[in-house]
Structure formats: C-alpha cells, structure tokens
Coordinates of C-alpha atoms (C1' of nucleotides) in Angstrom, one line a residue:
Chain A
M101 CA 135.3 109.9 81.8
N102 CA 138.0 110.8 84.4
T103 CA 139.8 109.4 87.4
V104 CA 136.6 108.4 89.0
S105 CA 135.7 105.8 86.3
A106 CA 139.2 104.4 86.6
Q107 CA 138.6 103.8 90.3
A108 CA 135.4 101.9 89.4
A109 CA 137.2 99.7 86.9
A110 CA 139.9 98.9 89.3
A111 CA 137.5 97.9 92.0
G112 CA 136.2 94.9 90.1
P113 CA 133.1 92.9 90.9
A114 CA 131.9 93.3 94.5
A115 CA 129.3 90.9 95.9
L116 CA 126.2 92.7 97.1
H117 CA 122.5 92.1 96.6
E118 CA 122.1 94.8 94.0
P119 CA 121.9 94.4 90.2
R120 CA 125.3 93.4 88.9
Y121 CA 123.2 91.9 86.1
L122 CA 125.4 90.4 83.5
G123 CA 128.5 91.5 85.4
D124 CA 130.1 88.1 85.5
V125 CA 129.7 87.1 81.9
D126 CA 132.9 86.9 80.0
I127 CA 132.6 89.8 77.6
E128 CA 135.3 88.6 75.3
Q129 CA 133.5 85.3 75.0
L130 CA 130.2 87.1 74.4
R131 CA 131.8 89.2 71.6
Q132 CA 132.6 86.0 69.7
H133 CA 128.8 85.5 69.3
V134 CA 127.3 88.9 69.6
P135 CA 128.5 92.1 67.8
V136 CA 128.9 94.4 70.8
T137 CA 129.1 98.1 69.9
R138 CA 129.7 101.2 72.0
R139 CA 127.4 104.1 72.1
R140 CA 128.1 107.4 73.6
L141 CA 125.4 109.5 75.1
E142 CA 125.1 113.2 75.9
A143 CA 123.3 114.4 79.0
G144 CA 119.6 114.5 78.3
Q145 CA 119.8 112.3 75.3
H146 CA 117.3 109.4 75.0
L147 CA 118.9 106.0 74.6
Y148 CA 115.5 104.9 73.3
R149 CA 111.9 105.9 73.5
A150 CA 108.8 103.9 74.0
G151 CA 107.6 102.4 70.8
Q152 CA 110.9 102.5 68.9
P153 CA 111.8 99.1 67.4
F154 CA 113.3 96.8 70.0
N155 CA 116.5 95.3 68.8
A156 CA 119.0 95.4 71.5
L157 CA 119.8 95.3 75.2
F158 CA 122.4 97.7 76.7
L159 CA 124.9 97.5 79.4
V160 CA 125.8 100.8 81.1
N161 CA 129.6 101.3 81.0
V162 CA 129.8 104.9 82.1
G163 CA 127.2 107.4 83.4
C164 CA 123.8 107.3 84.9
L165 CA 120.4 106.9 83.1
K166 CA 116.8 107.0 84.2
T167 CA 114.0 104.7 82.9
C168 CA 110.6 106.2 82.6
E169 CA 107.3 104.4 82.4
L170 CA 104.6 106.0 80.4
S171 CA 100.8 105.4 80.2
D172 CA 98.5 106.0 77.3
D173 CA 96.7 108.8 79.2
G174 CA 99.8 110.9 79.7
R175 CA 101.0 109.8 83.2
E176 CA 104.6 109.0 83.6
Q177 CA 107.0 108.0 86.3
V178 CA 110.7 107.3 86.7
T179 CA 111.0 103.6 87.5
G180 CA 114.7 103.4 88.1
F181 CA 118.2 104.7 87.7
R182 CA 120.9 102.7 85.9
M183 CA 124.6 103.0 86.5
R184 CA 127.7 101.2 85.4
G185 CA 127.1 97.4 85.1
D186 CA 123.4 97.7 85.0
L187 CA 121.4 96.1 82.2
I188 CA 118.9 98.2 80.2
G189 CA 116.1 97.1 77.9
A190 CA 115.2 93.8 79.6
E191 CA 111.6 95.0 80.2
S192 CA 111.1 95.2 76.4
I193 CA 112.1 91.6 75.6
G194 CA 109.4 89.9 73.6
L195 CA 107.9 93.1 72.3
R196 CA 108.2 94.7 68.9
G197 CA 109.1 98.1 70.4
Y198 CA 110.6 99.3 73.6
A199 CA 108.3 99.6 76.5
C200 CA 109.6 102.7 78.1
D201 CA 111.9 105.7 77.7
V202 CA 115.5 105.7 78.8
V203 CA 117.3 109.0 79.2
A204 CA 120.9 109.8 80.0
L205 CA 121.3 112.0 83.1
E206 CA 124.9 112.8 82.2
A207 CA 127.3 112.1 79.4
G208 CA 128.1 108.4 79.3
E209 CA 128.6 105.3 77.3
V210 CA 126.6 102.1 76.9
W211 CA 127.4 98.8 75.2
E212 CA 124.8 97.7 72.7
L213 CA 123.9 94.0 72.7
P214 CA 121.8 93.1 69.6
Y215 CA 119.0 90.9 70.9
P216 CA 118.4 88.1 68.4
P217 CA 122.2 87.4 68.5
M218 CA 122.0 87.3 72.3
L219 CA 119.3 84.7 72.1
S220 CA 121.3 82.5 69.8
A221 CA 124.4 83.0 71.9
C222 CA 122.4 81.7 74.8
L223 CA 122.0 78.4 73.0
R224 CA 125.7 78.2 72.6
I225 CA 126.8 79.5 76.0
P226 CA 124.5 77.9 78.6
E227 CA 126.1 80.0 81.2
L228 CA 124.9 83.1 79.4
Q229 CA 121.3 81.8 79.3
A230 CA 121.3 81.2 83.0
R231 CA 122.8 84.6 83.6
L232 CA 120.4 86.5 81.4
T233 CA 117.5 84.8 83.0
S234 CA 118.9 85.5 86.5
A235 CA 119.4 89.1 85.4
L236 CA 115.7 89.4 84.6
A237 CA 114.7 87.8 87.8
E238 CA 116.9 90.1 89.7
E239 CA 115.2 93.0 88.0
I240 CA 111.8 91.7 89.2
R241 CA 113.1 91.4 92.7
H242 CA 114.5 94.9 92.5
D243 CA 111.2 96.3 91.4
R244 CA 109.3 94.4 94.0
S245 CA 111.6 95.6 96.7
W246 CA 110.8 99.2 95.7
M247 CA 107.1 98.4 95.5
L248 CA 107.3 97.3 99.1
A249 CA 109.2 100.4 100.1
L250 CA 106.8 102.8 98.3
G251 CA 103.8 100.9 99.6
T252 CA 104.8 100.8 103.2
L253 CA 107.1 103.7 104.0
G254 CA 106.4 107.3 104.6
A255 CA 108.1 110.1 102.6
E256 CA 111.0 110.4 105.0
R257 CA 111.9 106.7 104.9
R258 CA 111.5 106.6 101.2
V259 CA 114.1 109.3 100.7
A260 CA 116.4 107.7 103.3
S261 CA 116.1 104.3 101.5
F262 CA 116.8 106.0 98.2
L263 CA 120.0 107.5 99.6
L264 CA 121.1 104.3 101.2
D265 CA 120.5 102.4 98.0
L266 CA 122.5 104.9 96.0
A267 CA 125.3 104.7 98.6
A268 CA 125.4 101.0 98.4
R269 CA 125.5 101.0 94.6
Y270 CA 128.3 103.6 94.6
G271 CA 130.2 101.6 97.2
R272 CA 129.9 98.4 95.1
L273 CA 131.3 100.3 92.1
G274 CA 134.3 101.4 94.1
F275 CA 133.2 104.9 94.8
S276 CA 132.7 106.4 98.1
A277 CA 129.5 105.2 99.7
C278 CA 129.1 108.2 102.0
H279 CA 129.9 111.0 99.7
F280 CA 128.5 111.3 96.2
I281 CA 126.8 113.5 93.7
L282 CA 123.2 113.0 92.7
R283 CA 123.0 112.6 89.0
M284 CA 119.2 113.2 89.0
S285 CA 117.0 116.2 89.8
R286 CA 114.8 116.4 92.8
A287 CA 111.9 116.0 90.4
D288 CA 113.3 112.7 89.1
I289 CA 113.8 111.5 92.7
A290 CA 110.3 112.6 93.6
S291 CA 108.8 110.8 90.6
F292 CA 110.7 107.6 91.4
L293 CA 109.6 107.7 95.0
A294 CA 106.0 108.7 94.2
L295 CA 106.3 112.0 96.0
K296 CA 106.4 115.7 94.9
H297 CA 109.7 117.4 94.4
E298 CA 108.8 119.9 97.2
T299 CA 108.4 117.0 99.6
V300 CA 111.8 115.5 98.6
S301 CA 113.4 118.9 99.1
R302 CA 111.8 119.3 102.5
V303 CA 112.8 115.8 103.6
L304 CA 116.4 116.3 102.6
S305 CA 116.4 119.5 104.6
R306 CA 114.9 117.7 107.6
L307 CA 117.4 114.8 107.4
Q308 CA 120.2 117.4 107.3
E309 CA 118.7 119.2 110.4
R310 CA 118.9 115.9 112.2
G311 CA 122.5 115.5 111.4
L312 CA 122.0 112.4 109.3
I313 CA 123.2 113.8 106.1
L314 CA 124.8 116.9 104.5
V315 CA 123.1 118.3 101.5
E316 CA 124.6 120.9 99.2
R317 CA 122.5 121.0 96.1
R318 CA 123.3 117.7 94.5
E319 CA 126.2 116.8 96.7
I320 CA 125.3 114.3 99.4
R321 CA 127.3 113.3 102.4
I322 CA 126.0 110.6 104.6
L323 CA 126.9 111.2 108.2
D324 CA 124.9 108.6 110.0
A325 CA 123.8 105.6 107.8
D326 CA 122.3 103.8 110.8
G327 CA 120.3 106.8 111.7
L328 CA 119.0 106.9 108.1
R329 CA 118.0 103.3 108.3
E330 CA 115.8 104.0 111.3
A331 CA 114.6 107.4 110.3
E332 CA 110.9 108.0 111.0
P333 CA 108.4 105.7 112.6
A334 CA 107.0 105.0 109.1
T335 CA 103.5 104.0 108.2
L336 CA 104.0 100.4 109.1
H337 CA 101.3 98.2 107.5
Chain B
M91 CA 92.2 71.4 80.9
N92 CA 88.4 71.4 80.9
T93 CA 85.7 73.4 79.4
V94 CA 87.1 76.5 80.9
S95 CA 90.4 76.1 79.2
A96 CA 88.7 75.3 76.0
Q97 CA 86.9 78.6 76.3
A98 CA 90.1 80.4 77.0
A99 CA 91.9 78.7 74.2
A100 CA 89.0 79.6 71.8
A101 CA 89.4 83.2 72.8
G102 CA 92.8 83.2 71.3
P103 CA 95.5 85.7 72.2
A104 CA 93.6 88.7 73.3
A105 CA 95.8 91.7 72.9
L106 CA 95.9 93.0 76.4
H107 CA 98.8 94.0 78.5
E108 CA 98.4 91.2 81.0
P109 CA 100.4 88.0 81.6
R110 CA 99.6 85.0 79.6
Y111 CA 103.1 83.9 80.5
L112 CA 104.0 80.4 79.3
G113 CA 100.5 79.9 77.9
D114 CA 101.7 79.1 74.4
V115 CA 104.3 76.5 75.2
D116 CA 103.4 73.0 74.1
I117 CA 102.9 71.4 77.5
E118 CA 103.2 67.9 76.0
Q119 CA 106.5 68.7 74.5
L120 CA 107.7 70.3 77.7
R121 CA 106.8 67.1 79.6
Q122 CA 109.3 65.2 77.5
H123 CA 112.0 67.2 79.1
V124 CA 110.7 68.3 82.4
P125 CA 108.9 66.1 85.0
V126 CA 105.8 68.2 85.5
T127 CA 103.8 67.3 88.6
R128 CA 100.5 68.5 89.9
R129 CA 100.1 70.0 93.3
R130 CA 96.8 70.6 95.0
L131 CA 96.3 73.5 97.4
E132 CA 93.8 74.3 100.1
A133 CA 92.6 77.8 100.8
G134 CA 95.1 79.6 102.9
Q135 CA 97.9 77.1 102.2
H136 CA 101.4 78.4 101.3
L137 CA 102.7 77.3 98.0
Y138 CA 106.1 78.4 99.3
R139 CA 107.6 80.7 101.8
A140 CA 110.5 83.1 101.5
G141 CA 113.7 81.3 102.3
Q142 CA 112.6 77.8 101.4
P143 CA 114.9 76.2 98.9
F144 CA 114.1 77.3 95.4
N145 CA 113.8 74.3 93.1
A146 CA 110.8 74.9 90.8
L147 CA 108.5 77.3 89.0
F148 CA 104.8 76.8 89.0
L149 CA 102.0 77.3 86.6
V150 CA 98.6 78.0 88.0
N151 CA 96.0 75.6 86.7
V152 CA 93.1 76.3 89.0
G153 CA 92.5 78.8 91.7
C154 CA 93.9 82.2 92.7
L155 CA 97.0 82.9 94.7
K156 CA 98.7 86.0 96.1
T157 CA 102.4 86.8 96.2
C158 CA 103.7 88.7 99.3
E159 CA 106.9 90.6 99.5
L160 CA 108.5 90.7 102.9
S161 CA 111.2 92.9 104.4
D162 CA 113.7 92.1 107.1
D163 CA 112.1 94.7 109.3
G164 CA 108.7 93.1 109.2
R165 CA 106.9 95.1 106.6
E166 CA 105.0 93.2 104.0
Q167 CA 102.9 93.8 101.0
V168 CA 100.9 91.8 98.5
T169 CA 102.6 92.3 95.2
G170 CA 100.2 90.4 92.9
F171 CA 97.5 87.9 92.4
R172 CA 98.0 84.9 90.2
M173 CA 95.3 83.0 88.3
R174 CA 95.0 80.2 85.7
G175 CA 97.9 80.4 83.3
D176 CA 100.1 82.6 85.3
L177 CA 103.7 81.7 86.2
I178 CA 104.8 81.7 89.8
G179 CA 108.3 81.7 91.1
A180 CA 110.1 83.6 88.4
E181 CA 111.2 86.3 90.9
S182 CA 113.3 83.6 92.7
I183 CA 115.3 82.4 89.7
G184 CA 119.0 82.6 90.5
L185 CA 118.6 82.4 94.2
R186 CA 119.1 79.6 96.7
G187 CA 115.7 80.2 98.3
Y188 CA 112.4 81.7 97.3
A189 CA 112.2 85.4 97.6
C190 CA 108.6 85.8 98.7
D191 CA 105.6 84.1 100.1
V192 CA 102.9 82.7 97.9
V193 CA 99.5 81.8 99.4
A194 CA 96.5 80.1 97.9
L195 CA 93.3 82.3 98.3
E196 CA 91.1 79.3 97.5
A197 CA 91.4 75.6 96.8
G198 CA 93.3 75.1 93.5
E199 CA 96.0 73.3 91.6
V200 CA 99.4 74.3 90.3
W201 CA 101.8 72.5 88.0
E202 CA 105.3 72.2 89.4
L203 CA 108.1 72.7 86.9
P204 CA 111.5 71.7 88.4
Y205 CA 113.9 74.5 87.6
P206 CA 117.2 72.9 86.6
P207 CA 115.3 70.6 84.2
M208 CA 113.6 73.7 82.8
L209 CA 117.0 75.4 82.1
S210 CA 118.3 72.3 80.3
A211 CA 115.0 72.0 78.4
C212 CA 115.5 75.6 77.2
L213 CA 118.8 74.4 75.5
R214 CA 116.9 71.7 73.6
I215 CA 113.8 73.8 72.9
P216 CA 114.9 77.2 71.8
E217 CA 111.2 78.2 71.6
L218 CA 111.0 77.5 75.3
Q219 CA 114.0 79.7 76.1
A220 CA 112.5 82.6 74.2
R221 CA 109.2 82.1 76.0
L222 CA 110.6 81.9 79.5
T223 CA 112.6 85.0 78.9
S224 CA 109.6 86.8 77.5
A225 CA 107.6 85.7 80.5
L226 CA 110.1 87.3 82.8
A227 CA 110.1 90.4 80.8
E228 CA 106.3 90.5 80.8
E229 CA 106.4 90.2 84.6
I230 CA 108.7 93.2 84.8
R231 CA 106.4 95.2 82.6
H232 CA 103.4 94.1 84.7
D233 CA 105.1 95.3 87.9
R234 CA 106.2 98.6 86.3
S235 CA 102.7 99.2 85.0
W236 CA 101.4 98.9 88.6
M237 CA 104.2 101.0 90.0
L238 CA 103.1 103.7 87.6
A239 CA 99.5 103.3 88.7
L240 CA 100.3 103.3 92.4
G241 CA 102.6 106.2 92.0
T242 CA 100.3 108.5 90.0
L243 CA 96.7 107.6 90.8
G244 CA 94.6 108.4 93.8
A245 CA 92.8 105.8 95.8
E246 CA 89.7 105.8 93.7
R247 CA 91.5 105.2 90.4
R248 CA 93.7 102.6 91.9
V249 CA 90.7 100.6 93.0
A250 CA 89.0 101.2 89.6
S251 CA 92.1 100.0 87.8
F252 CA 92.3 97.0 90.0
L253 CA 88.7 96.0 89.1
L254 CA 89.3 96.6 85.4
D255 CA 92.4 94.6 85.5
L256 CA 90.6 91.7 87.1
A257 CA 87.8 92.0 84.7
A258 CA 90.2 91.8 81.7
R259 CA 91.9 88.8 83.1
Y260 CA 88.7 87.0 83.8
G261 CA 87.5 87.9 80.3
R262 CA 90.7 86.4 78.8
L263 CA 90.1 83.2 80.7
G264 CA 86.7 82.9 79.2
F265 CA 84.8 84.0 82.3
S266 CA 82.5 87.0 82.5
A267 CA 84.4 90.2 82.6
C268 CA 81.6 92.2 84.2
H269 CA 80.5 89.9 86.9
F270 CA 82.9 88.0 89.1
I271 CA 83.8 87.1 92.6
L272 CA 86.8 88.6 94.4
R273 CA 89.0 85.8 95.7
M274 CA 90.9 88.1 98.0
S275 CA 90.0 90.1 101.1
R276 CA 89.7 93.9 101.3
A277 CA 92.9 93.8 103.2
D278 CA 94.7 92.0 100.4
I279 CA 93.4 94.4 97.9
A280 CA 94.4 97.3 100.1
S281 CA 97.9 95.9 100.6
F282 CA 98.4 95.4 96.9
L283 CA 97.2 99.0 96.1
A284 CA 99.1 100.5 99.0
L285 CA 96.0 101.6 100.8
K286 CA 94.2 100.7 104.0
H287 CA 91.4 98.3 103.9
E288 CA 89.0 100.9 105.2
T289 CA 89.9 103.1 102.2
V290 CA 89.2 100.3 99.8
S291 CA 85.9 99.6 101.4
R292 CA 84.9 103.3 101.2
V293 CA 86.0 103.6 97.6
L294 CA 84.0 100.5 96.6
S295 CA 80.9 102.0 98.3
R296 CA 81.5 105.3 96.5
L297 CA 81.9 103.6 93.1
Q298 CA 78.6 101.8 93.8
E299 CA 76.9 105.0 94.7
R300 CA 77.9 106.5 91.4
G301 CA 76.4 103.5 89.6
L302 CA 79.7 102.3 88.2
I303 CA 79.6 99.0 89.9
L304 CA 77.5 96.8 92.2
V305 CA 79.2 95.4 95.2
E306 CA 77.9 92.7 97.4
R307 CA 80.6 91.5 99.7
R308 CA 83.0 89.8 97.3
E309 CA 80.7 89.7 94.4
I310 CA 81.4 92.5 91.8
R311 CA 79.3 93.5 88.9
I312 CA 80.7 96.1 86.6
L313 CA 78.0 98.4 85.3
D314 CA 80.0 101.1 83.5
A315 CA 83.5 100.1 82.6
D316 CA 84.1 103.4 80.7
G317 CA 83.0 105.3 83.8
L318 CA 85.5 103.3 85.8
R319 CA 88.3 104.2 83.5
E320 CA 87.6 107.8 83.9
A321 CA 86.8 107.7 87.6
E322 CA 88.3 110.5 89.6
P323 CA 90.4 113.5 88.6
A324 CA 93.4 111.5 90.0
T325 CA 96.6 113.1 91.3
L326 CA 98.1 113.6 87.9
H327 CA 101.8 114.4 88.3
Chain C
dC83 C1' 125.0 139.8 83.0
dG84 C1' 120.2 138.2 81.9
dG85 C1' 117.1 134.6 81.7
dC86 C1' 116.0 130.1 82.9
dT87 C1' 115.8 126.1 85.5
dA88 C1' 116.3 123.9 89.7
dC89 C1' 115.7 124.1 94.4
dT90 C1' 113.9 125.7 98.9
dT91 C1' 110.5 127.2 102.0
dG92 C1' 105.9 128.7 103.8
dA93 C1' 100.9 128.5 104.4
dG94 C1' 96.7 126.4 103.8
dT95 C1' 94.2 122.3 101.8
dA96 C1' 93.0 117.7 100.8
dT97 C1' 93.3 112.9 100.7
dT98 C1' 94.2 109.1 103.2
dC99 C1' 95.1 107.2 107.7
dT100 C1' 94.0 106.0 112.5
dC101 C1' 90.9 104.8 115.9
dA102 C1' 86.5 103.2 117.1
dA103 C1' 82.2 101.1 116.8
dA104 C1' 78.6 98.7 114.5
dT105 C1' 77.2 95.2 111.2
dT106 C1' 77.3 91.2 108.6
dG107 C1' 79.1 86.6 107.4
dT108 C1' 81.2 82.2 108.3
dG109 C1' 82.5 78.1 110.6
dT110 C1' 81.9 75.1 114.4
dG111 C1' 80.1 72.7 118.1
dG112 C1' 76.1 71.6 120.5
Chain D
dC18 C1' 69.5 73.3 112.5
dC19 C1' 70.6 76.9 115.8
dA20 C1' 73.7 79.6 118.7
dC21 C1' 78.0 81.6 119.4
dA22 C1' 82.6 83.1 118.5
dC23 C1' 85.4 85.0 115.3
dA24 C1' 86.7 87.2 111.0
dA25 C1' 85.6 90.4 107.5
dT26 C1' 83.5 94.5 106.1
dT27 C1' 81.4 99.0 106.5
dT28 C1' 81.0 103.6 108.3
dG29 C1' 82.0 107.7 111.0
dA30 C1' 85.0 111.4 113.1
dG31 C1' 89.1 113.4 113.9
dA32 C1' 94.2 113.5 112.9
dA33 C1' 98.3 113.4 110.0
dT34 C1' 100.9 113.3 106.1
dA35 C1' 101.8 114.9 101.8
dC36 C1' 99.9 118.0 98.3
dT37 C1' 98.9 122.6 96.0
dC38 C1' 99.9 127.1 95.3
dA39 C1' 103.0 130.7 95.8
dA40 C1' 107.0 133.2 96.6
dG41 C1' 111.7 133.7 96.9
dT42 C1' 116.7 132.1 96.3
dA43 C1' 120.5 130.2 93.9
dG44 C1' 123.1 128.0 90.2
dC45 C1' 123.9 127.5 85.2
dC46 C1' 124.2 128.6 80.1
dG47 C1' 124.7 131.4 76.6

DNA sequence: CGGCTACTTGAGTATTCTCAAATTGTGTGG
DNA sequence: CCACACAATTTGAGAATACTCAAGTAGCCG
C-alpha cells in the first residue's frame, strides 16, 4: 500500500521457522492450473465467516487479518494473526463451510485460490502437493507451539512471546523487527493470549517500566529482546 | 480388525467434531502402494521422540498414546491423546525430524506408514491425497477447538469437556460412552488442560459430589452428560 | 467539537496454584 | 502370598496471579 510493502517485496524469502506456507511455490506455474484472483479488503471486513460455503484458500498479499474460533455456545477466541505470505482457510479443508471467522485488521489484499482446482493442480504438480501438505503441518506446529506457550507461561511471558513472535515475522518480511505497529487491539491480543485486555495493558506497561520495550499506543519498540525472552519466572510446569 | 472394529464400522460415520482421520481409506488399496508394517508398543514406550528422523506416519490400531510438545527451555505439555483410528505424526510432515514426543499409555499397536511412499501414493490415488489433506485440516480444527476451550473455560468446564470428549470418542469406537477407564494419569490430564494435577483431582471430586459422574481412580462413569455440558458458569469472555 | 471506542490504572475478589501431608494402589522381591 | 517401596491420587491451607468492576484518560471519526 506504500513504501513499506515495497520493502517487503524486495526482501524476498527469508528462512525462519515461521509460516512461510506456500511461499516457495512458483505462483506463475500455479496460475496455469488455478485461477488466482485478487481480493481487496477494508479494515474490519470479513474475508469469510464460519458456515459460509468453503470454496477457496487465500494467501495474504498485503495487510493483517485475525482468525476467530467460535463455539456453539457463544464463546469466541482469536486463534491467530495472518500477514503477508500466510495461508488462510486451511483449517476448513474437507468441510462444506468455513470453520471460523477471518477479519481484516486493516485495508489489504489477499489472493484467492479456488480449492477444487488446487487439489487437481496438486496431482499435476507434485511439488505443490508436498508444499500444501507441509503448509498444513506447519500450521499444526504453529498452533501447538502456542498451546504450549499458553499452557505453561504466565501473563507476562505470554505477552513477551507475542511481541517476539511479531518481531520475528516482521523481520522475515523485511520490516524492522524492533519497531513496528500493532495492527490489532489490546482486546484481540488478550483474546489470543487467553488473557483480559486489562492484563495485557498492565503487562505492556510493566515491560516498559523495566526498559524492555517502549509502548506508545499501538507503536512498539523493542529495546531488549533478550530481556523479553527471559521476562518473568513463569509458571513452569 | 476384530469385533471392536466391526462395532465401530457398524456405527458408521457419527457426525461429531472428532478425528476419524484416515478411517475411510481402503487400507488394502493403500497397501498396494505403501508398505504398511505393524509395530507393537509397551506401556510407557516412546513411539518416537522429538528430533528423531521423520520417516513415517502412524495409525493407532490398539491402545492409547499421548503427544507431548516440548520447548527448548524445558517446558512441556501434553497436546493430545490418540486412540484407535487416529493418525500420528502429521505435525512433523515437512521436517527432517519429528516435532514432538509420542508415548504409549498402555500396550498397543500402531501401523507404520512410511512417508515418502505415502506422498507418491497420493499421486496415484487422488482419494488418498484428499483424505490426507482433510486429516491434517481436521487436526488443525481439533487443536483450535481445544485452544478455544482452554482459553475461555474455567477448570471445571475444562475437565467436563475433556470427559465428554473422551466419552464421544469411545462411543464412536463402539465402546460405552458413559463408562470407561482413563488411560492417562491425572498429571497427563492436567498438562493437557493447562491445569495442575491437584486441580484436576479436586474438580473430579466436585463433579462426583454433584452427582454428575462417578470416579473410582481411573474408572469413570458419566451419570449426567447434560449436567456436565452445563457445569460451571465458566469464565465467559 | 462531541461522542465513541480504545486504552490505562486502581482496588478488591476469585480461581487456581504451591506446598504439604495423608491415603491408596501397584509392582517387586522375599 | 505378604511386606515394602514407590508412584499416583486426594485433600487442606495459605499464597499468588489474573480477573472483575470501576473510573479516568486519550485518540479517532464524523
């Protein structure tokens, strides 16, 4: 959308442990088998809602989105944030309708990959099959890794881990890893980390007091990444 | 493949949200492309450990196993329990080594499905490709569903959900859904539910006092499933 | 500029944890 | 088959973390 996205494009594929999902697939080759279309999104707009017919996967090109898990009894939780290069919709494969809500946190653009054509393309491009499967596996690992964090860390370390995760992802995309803007509200962060927004707010203030970060509304500056990694004694076990 | 599986097969596809993974694949057809071998396990034995070379997926035929996520700084958490029909190893696809530990909770048997052959078989059996992909997606949904539970429910409802989940799975396998034996320790349950074992123990006692269940060490009898579903007021939002 | 939403901060509460001890079960060797 | 050692489970009491409720501040949109 501006100079920033140009930076990201120029940076090219970095090699870290975080979801680069289908990043290495030759998009041009893919286009020969799958009709890829662009879709613009406004801030707050739903990419899809739970229950809507599942017919495509998406790749985030620009912007940041959140995925929200819903339960029949009204509970809900943010289960992740997706940025450039991330795959969206994998959780709904095999279902009639999408399994969760996906909402744009800012204006952006995604590429729509119709699913049945993707499956057939996998038969013609073995590489694509392996990659799609790996992408799903990567998503499982990503979720498990956060399950571990939420299950074993206290509030302070959860927030610290969240910031470090964002930093790493921004870094991989060619942005600054120590200075970035949060695209999501405190409430979204809290929901994702299984905390209350007041707690997130307090923790951010505390981390700032300790000189580990600078917070100014949604602007974050990481001053001491190692300090963040250590953070609090945590509720080990 | 005994009377139990016959029962399970007779039950047909129950429409619950739980993994039946590769259950519908024609195993005989699969054998023509993939050398499936049996592997017996003793209680406490590791099926694999994090870091060991990844070379196969597994299908549980008999017994119950737990999967454990590990972090570099020594934290660990049980991320799931696998029983007959469940797929194991999907999280490690795309990696050199396995991503987690898997431990048998009792004597049992798994089928080993070498992975590279599985991938090639997918090219020859499109049905298998779709099913493997669906299985991974199902696993993502399963994890997300528990993330939601752990993130939004109090201790009491977590334990209740856990029991109801087990009951449903046993039911689908043709066993009694209201009377079963826990294969895992309180500590394993606690780890999975992000609680302490003392808390699990207390909650079980409380649920029994309310007449919702009967607990006798690892033997569980569900007296009032609906009551369990309601349980406590929960920490909604 | 007004109204709204997002965020921050404080005070008291509540749930879950920690530490500790007692109890029950299990497996093994005698 | 019994006794003992060890592991798993239960239960209690006090502590700690995160929550709830509440008030106040600060950006943002129209």
